mmCIF file of N, CA and C in Angstrom:
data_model
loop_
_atom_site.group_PDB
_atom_site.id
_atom_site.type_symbol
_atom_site.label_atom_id
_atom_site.label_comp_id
_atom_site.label_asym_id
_atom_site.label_seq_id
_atom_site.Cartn_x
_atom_site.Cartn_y
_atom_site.Cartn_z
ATOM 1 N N UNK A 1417 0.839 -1.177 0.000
ATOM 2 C CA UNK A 1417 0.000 0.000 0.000
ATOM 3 C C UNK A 1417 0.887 1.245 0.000
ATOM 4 N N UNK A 1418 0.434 2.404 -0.287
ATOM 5 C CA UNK A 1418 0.809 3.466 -0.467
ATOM 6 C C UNK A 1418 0.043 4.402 -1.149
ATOM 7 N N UNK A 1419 0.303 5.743 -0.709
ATOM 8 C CA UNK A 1419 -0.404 7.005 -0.508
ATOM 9 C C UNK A 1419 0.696 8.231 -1.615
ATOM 10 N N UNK A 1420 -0.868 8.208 -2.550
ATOM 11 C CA UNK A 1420 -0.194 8.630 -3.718
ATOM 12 C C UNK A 1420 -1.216 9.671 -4.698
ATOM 13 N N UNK A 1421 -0.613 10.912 -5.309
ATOM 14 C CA UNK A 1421 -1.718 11.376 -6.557
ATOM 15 C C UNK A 1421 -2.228 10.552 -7.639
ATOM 16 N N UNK A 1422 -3.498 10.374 -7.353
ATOM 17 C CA UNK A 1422 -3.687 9.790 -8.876
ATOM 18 C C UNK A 1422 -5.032 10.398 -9.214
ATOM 19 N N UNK A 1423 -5.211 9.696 -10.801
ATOM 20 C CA UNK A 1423 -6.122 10.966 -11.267
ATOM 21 C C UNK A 1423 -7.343 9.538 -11.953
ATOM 22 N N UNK A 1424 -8.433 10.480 -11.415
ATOM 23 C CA UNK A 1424 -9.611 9.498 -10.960
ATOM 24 C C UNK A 1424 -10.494 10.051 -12.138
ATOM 25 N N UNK A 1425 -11.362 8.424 -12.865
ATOM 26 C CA UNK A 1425 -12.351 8.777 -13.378
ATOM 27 C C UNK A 1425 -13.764 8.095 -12.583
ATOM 28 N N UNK A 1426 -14.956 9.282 -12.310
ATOM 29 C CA UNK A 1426 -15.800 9.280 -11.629
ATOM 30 C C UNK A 1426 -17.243 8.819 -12.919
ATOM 31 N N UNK A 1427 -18.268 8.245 -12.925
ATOM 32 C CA UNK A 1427 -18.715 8.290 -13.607
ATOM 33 C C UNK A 1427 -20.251 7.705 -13.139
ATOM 34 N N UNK A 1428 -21.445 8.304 -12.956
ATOM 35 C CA UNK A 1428 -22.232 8.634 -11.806
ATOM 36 C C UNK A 1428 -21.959 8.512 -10.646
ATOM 37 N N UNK A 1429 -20.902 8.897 -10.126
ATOM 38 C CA UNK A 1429 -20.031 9.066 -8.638
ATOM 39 C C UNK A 1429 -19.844 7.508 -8.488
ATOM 40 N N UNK A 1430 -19.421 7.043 -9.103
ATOM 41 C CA UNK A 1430 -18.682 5.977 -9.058
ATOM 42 C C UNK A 1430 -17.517 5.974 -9.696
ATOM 43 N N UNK A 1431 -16.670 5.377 -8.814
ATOM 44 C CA UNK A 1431 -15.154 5.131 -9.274
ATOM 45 C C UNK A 1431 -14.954 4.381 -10.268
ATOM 46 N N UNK A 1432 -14.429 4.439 -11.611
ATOM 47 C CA UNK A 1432 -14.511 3.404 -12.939
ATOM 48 C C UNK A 1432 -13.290 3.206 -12.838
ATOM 49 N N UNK A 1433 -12.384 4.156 -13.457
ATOM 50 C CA UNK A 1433 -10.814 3.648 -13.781
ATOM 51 C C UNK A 1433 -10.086 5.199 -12.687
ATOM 52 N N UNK A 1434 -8.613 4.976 -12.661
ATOM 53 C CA UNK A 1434 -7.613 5.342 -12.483
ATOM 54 C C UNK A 1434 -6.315 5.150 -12.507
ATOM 55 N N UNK A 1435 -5.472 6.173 -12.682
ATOM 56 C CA UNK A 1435 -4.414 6.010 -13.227
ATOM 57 C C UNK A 1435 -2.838 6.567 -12.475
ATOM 58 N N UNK A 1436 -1.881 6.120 -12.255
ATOM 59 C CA UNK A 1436 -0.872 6.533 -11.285
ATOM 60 C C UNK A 1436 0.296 6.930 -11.674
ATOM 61 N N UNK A 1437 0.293 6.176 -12.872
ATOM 62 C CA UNK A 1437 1.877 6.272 -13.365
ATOM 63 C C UNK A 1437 1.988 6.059 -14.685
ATOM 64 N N UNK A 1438 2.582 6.514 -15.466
ATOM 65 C CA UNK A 1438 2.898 7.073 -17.531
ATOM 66 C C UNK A 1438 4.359 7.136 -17.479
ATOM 67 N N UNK A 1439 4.663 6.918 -18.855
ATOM 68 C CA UNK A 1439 5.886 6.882 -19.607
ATOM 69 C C UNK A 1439 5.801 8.079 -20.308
ATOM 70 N N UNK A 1440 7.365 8.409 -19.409
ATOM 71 C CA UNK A 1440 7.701 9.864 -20.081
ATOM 72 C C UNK A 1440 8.428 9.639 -21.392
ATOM 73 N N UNK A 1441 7.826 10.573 -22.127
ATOM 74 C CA UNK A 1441 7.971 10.013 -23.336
ATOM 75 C C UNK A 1441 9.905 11.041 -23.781
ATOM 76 N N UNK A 1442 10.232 12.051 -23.057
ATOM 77 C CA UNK A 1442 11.355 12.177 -23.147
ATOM 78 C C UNK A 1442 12.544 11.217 -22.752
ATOM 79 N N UNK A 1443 12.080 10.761 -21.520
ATOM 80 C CA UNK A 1443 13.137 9.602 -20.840
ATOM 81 C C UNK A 1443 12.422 7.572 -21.322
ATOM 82 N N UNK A 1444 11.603 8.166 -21.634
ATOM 83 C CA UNK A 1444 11.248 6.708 -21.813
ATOM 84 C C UNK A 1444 10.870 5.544 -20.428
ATOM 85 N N UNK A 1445 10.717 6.526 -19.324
ATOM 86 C CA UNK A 1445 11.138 5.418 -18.319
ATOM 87 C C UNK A 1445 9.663 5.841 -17.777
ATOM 88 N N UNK A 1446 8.743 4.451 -16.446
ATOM 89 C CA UNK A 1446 7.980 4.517 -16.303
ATOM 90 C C UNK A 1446 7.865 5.648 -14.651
ATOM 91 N N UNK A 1447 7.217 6.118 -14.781
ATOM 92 C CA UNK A 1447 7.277 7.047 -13.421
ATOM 93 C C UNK A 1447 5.621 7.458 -12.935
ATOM 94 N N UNK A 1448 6.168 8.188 -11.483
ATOM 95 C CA UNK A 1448 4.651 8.230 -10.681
ATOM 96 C C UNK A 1448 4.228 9.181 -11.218
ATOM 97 N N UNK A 1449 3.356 9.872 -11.052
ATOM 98 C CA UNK A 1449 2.553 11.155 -11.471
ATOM 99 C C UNK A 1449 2.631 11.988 -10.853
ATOM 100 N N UNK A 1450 2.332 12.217 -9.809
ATOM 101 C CA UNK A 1450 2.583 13.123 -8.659
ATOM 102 C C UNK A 1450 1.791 14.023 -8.613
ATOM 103 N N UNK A 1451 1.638 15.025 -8.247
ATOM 104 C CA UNK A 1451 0.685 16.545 -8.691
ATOM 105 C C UNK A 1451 0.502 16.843 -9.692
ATOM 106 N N UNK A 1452 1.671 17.539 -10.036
ATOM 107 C CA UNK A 1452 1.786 18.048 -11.288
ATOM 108 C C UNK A 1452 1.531 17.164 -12.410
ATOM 109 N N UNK A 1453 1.875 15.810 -12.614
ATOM 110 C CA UNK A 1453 1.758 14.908 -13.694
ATOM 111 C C UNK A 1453 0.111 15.232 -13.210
ATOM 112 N N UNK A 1454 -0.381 14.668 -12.711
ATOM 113 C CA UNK A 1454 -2.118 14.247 -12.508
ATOM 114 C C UNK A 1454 -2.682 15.690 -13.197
ATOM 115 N N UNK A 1455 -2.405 16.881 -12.945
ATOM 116 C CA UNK A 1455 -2.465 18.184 -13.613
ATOM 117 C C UNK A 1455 -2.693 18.228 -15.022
ATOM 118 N N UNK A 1456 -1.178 18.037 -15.051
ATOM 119 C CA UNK A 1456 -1.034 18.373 -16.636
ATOM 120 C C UNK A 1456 -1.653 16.834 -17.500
ATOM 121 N N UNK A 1457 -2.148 15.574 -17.003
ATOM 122 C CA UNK A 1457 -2.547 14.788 -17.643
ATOM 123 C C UNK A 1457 -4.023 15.303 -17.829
ATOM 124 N N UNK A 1458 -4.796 15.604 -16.692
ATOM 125 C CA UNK A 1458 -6.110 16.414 -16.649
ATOM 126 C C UNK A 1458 -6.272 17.354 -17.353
ATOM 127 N N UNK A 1459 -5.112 18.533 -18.005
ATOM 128 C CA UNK A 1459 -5.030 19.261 -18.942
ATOM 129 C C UNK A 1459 -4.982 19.085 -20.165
ATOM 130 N N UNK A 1460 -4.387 17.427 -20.832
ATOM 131 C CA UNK A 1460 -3.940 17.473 -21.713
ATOM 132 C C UNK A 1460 -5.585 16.356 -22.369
ATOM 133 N N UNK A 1461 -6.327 15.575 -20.974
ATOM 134 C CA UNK A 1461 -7.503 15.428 -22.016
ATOM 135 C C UNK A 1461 -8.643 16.442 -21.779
ATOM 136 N N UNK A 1462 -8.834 17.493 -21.287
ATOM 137 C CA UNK A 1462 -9.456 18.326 -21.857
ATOM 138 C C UNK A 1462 -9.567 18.934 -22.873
ATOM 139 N N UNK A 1463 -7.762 19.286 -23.461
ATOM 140 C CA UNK A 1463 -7.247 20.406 -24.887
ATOM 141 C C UNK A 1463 -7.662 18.931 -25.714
ATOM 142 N N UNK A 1464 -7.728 18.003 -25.541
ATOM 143 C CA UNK A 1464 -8.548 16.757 -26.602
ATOM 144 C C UNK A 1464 -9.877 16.533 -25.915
ATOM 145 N N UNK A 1465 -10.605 17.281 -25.786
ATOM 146 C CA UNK A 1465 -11.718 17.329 -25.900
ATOM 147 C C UNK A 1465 -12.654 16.650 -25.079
ATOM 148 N N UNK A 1466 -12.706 15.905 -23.616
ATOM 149 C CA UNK A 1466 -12.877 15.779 -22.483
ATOM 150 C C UNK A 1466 -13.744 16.644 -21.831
ATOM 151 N N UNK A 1467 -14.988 16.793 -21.607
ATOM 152 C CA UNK A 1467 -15.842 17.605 -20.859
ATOM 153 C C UNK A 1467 -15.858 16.871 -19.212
ATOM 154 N N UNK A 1468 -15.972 17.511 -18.664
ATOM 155 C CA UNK A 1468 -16.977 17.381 -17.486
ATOM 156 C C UNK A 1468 -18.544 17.732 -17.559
ATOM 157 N N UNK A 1469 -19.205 16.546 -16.909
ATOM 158 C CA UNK A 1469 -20.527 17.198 -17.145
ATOM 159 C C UNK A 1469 -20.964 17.990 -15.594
ATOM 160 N N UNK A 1470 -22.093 18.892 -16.237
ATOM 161 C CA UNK A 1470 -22.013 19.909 -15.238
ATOM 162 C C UNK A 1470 -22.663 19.540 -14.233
ATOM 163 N N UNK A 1471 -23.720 18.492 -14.231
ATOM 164 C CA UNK A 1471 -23.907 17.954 -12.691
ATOM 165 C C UNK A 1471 -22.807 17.167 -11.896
ATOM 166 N N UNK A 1472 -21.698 17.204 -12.288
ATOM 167 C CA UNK A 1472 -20.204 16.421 -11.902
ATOM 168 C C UNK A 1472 -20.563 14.346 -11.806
ATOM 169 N N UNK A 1473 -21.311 14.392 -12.319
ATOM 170 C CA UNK A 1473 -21.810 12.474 -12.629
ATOM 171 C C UNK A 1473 -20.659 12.045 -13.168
ATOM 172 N N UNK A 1474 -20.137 12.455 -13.951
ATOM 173 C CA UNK A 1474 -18.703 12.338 -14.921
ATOM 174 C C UNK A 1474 -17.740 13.344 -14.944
ATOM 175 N N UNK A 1475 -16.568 12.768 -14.556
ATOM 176 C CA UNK A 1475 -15.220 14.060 -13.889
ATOM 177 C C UNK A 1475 -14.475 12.977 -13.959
ATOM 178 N N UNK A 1476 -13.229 13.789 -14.274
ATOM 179 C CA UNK A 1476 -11.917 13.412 -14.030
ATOM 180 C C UNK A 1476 -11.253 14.019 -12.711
ATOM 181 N N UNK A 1477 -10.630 13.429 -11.423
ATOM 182 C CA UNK A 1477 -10.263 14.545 -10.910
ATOM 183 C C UNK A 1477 -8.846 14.164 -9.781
ATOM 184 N N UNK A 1478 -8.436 14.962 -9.742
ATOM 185 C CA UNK A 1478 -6.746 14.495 -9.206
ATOM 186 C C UNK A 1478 -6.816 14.553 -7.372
ATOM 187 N N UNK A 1479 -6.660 13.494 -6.854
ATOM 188 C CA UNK A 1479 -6.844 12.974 -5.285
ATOM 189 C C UNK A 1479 -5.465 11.923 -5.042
ATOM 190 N N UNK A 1480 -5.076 12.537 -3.690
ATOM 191 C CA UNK A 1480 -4.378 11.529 -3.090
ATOM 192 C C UNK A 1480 -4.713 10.876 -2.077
ATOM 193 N N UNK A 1481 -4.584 9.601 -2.715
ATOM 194 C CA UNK A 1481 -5.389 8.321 -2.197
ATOM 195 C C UNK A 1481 -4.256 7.048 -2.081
ATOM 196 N N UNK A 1482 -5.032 6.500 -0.608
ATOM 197 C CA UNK A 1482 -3.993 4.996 -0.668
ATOM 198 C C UNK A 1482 -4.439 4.171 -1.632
ATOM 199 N N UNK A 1483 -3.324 3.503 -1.919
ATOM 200 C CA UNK A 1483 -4.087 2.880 -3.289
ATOM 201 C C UNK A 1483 -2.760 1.377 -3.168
ATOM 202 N N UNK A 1484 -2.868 0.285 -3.817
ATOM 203 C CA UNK A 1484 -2.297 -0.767 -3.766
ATOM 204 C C UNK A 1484 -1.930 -1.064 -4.841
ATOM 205 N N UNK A 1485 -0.371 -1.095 -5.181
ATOM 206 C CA UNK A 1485 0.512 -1.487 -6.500
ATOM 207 C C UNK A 1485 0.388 -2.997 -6.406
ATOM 208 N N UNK A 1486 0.684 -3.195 -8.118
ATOM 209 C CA UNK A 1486 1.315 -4.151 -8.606
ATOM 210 C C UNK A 1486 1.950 -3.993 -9.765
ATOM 211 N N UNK A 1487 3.070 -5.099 -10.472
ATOM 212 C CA UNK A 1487 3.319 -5.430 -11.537
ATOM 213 C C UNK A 1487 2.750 -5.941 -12.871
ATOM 214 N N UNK A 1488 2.702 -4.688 -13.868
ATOM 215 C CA UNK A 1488 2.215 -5.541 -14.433
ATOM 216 C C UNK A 1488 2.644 -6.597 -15.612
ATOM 217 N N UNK A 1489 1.954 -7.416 -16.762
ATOM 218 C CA UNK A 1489 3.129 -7.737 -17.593
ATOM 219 C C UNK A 1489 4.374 -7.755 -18.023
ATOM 220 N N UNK A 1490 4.148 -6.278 -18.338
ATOM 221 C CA UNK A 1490 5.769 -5.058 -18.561
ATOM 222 C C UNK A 1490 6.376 -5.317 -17.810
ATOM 223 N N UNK A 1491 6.418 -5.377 -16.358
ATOM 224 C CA UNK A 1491 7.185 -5.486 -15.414
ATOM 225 C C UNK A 1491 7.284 -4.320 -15.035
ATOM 226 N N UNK A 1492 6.174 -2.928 -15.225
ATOM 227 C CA UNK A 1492 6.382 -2.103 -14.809
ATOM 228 C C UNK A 1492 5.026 -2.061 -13.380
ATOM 229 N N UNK A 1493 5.432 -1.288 -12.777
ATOM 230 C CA UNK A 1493 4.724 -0.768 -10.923
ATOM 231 C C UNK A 1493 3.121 -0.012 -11.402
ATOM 232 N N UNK A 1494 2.217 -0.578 -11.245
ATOM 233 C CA UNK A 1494 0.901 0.048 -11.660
ATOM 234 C C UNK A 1494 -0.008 0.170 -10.055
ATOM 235 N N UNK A 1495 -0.983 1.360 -10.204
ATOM 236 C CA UNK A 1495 -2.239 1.354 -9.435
ATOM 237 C C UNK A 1495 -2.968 -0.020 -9.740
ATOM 238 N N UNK A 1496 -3.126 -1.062 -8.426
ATOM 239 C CA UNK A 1496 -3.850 -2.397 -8.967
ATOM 240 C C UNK A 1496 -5.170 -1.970 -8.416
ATOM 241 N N UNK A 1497 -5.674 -1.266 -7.480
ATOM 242 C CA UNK A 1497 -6.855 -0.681 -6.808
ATOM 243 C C UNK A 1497 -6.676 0.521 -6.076
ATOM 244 N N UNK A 1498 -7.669 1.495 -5.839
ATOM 245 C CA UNK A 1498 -7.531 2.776 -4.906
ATOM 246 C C UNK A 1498 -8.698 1.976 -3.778
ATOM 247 N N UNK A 1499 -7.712 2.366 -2.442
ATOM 248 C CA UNK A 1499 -8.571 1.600 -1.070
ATOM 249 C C UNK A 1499 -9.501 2.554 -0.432
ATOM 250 N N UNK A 1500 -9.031 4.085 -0.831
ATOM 251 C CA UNK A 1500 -9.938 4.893 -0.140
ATOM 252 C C UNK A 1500 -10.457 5.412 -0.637
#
């Protein structure tokens, strides 16, 4: 376990997917997100076209939450569930 930013999709206030960690595509290597990543990932699917709807039923939104890693295929460190 561990306590981490990740950036949450809500979808009639239910938790569907989330996401913790991306490949930087300058270094190539897999890394956490942190604030700022969860930010600028939240930024970058809006400028592609990503609404929120205005009763908030559907949102994307950046929370730090304990959440429980694993490996995946890749052999890279993934969000396997958010606990809180």
């Amino acid at each position: 376990m561990e306590v981490m930013f990740v950036l949450l999709l809500y979808m009639n206030n239910n938790l569907k997917e989330w996401m913790g960690h991306w490949e930087n595509p300058s270094t190539g290597q897999w890394t956490e997100l942190g604030m700022s990543g969860c930010l600028s990932m939240k930024r970058t699917l809006k400028r592609n076209g990503w609404k929120d709807t205005a009763s908030g039923k559907t949102r994307f939104t950046c929370e730090k939450r304990t959440v429980e890693l694993k490996t995946n295929k890749e052999g890279n460190i993934v969000v396997a569930k958010v606990l809180d």
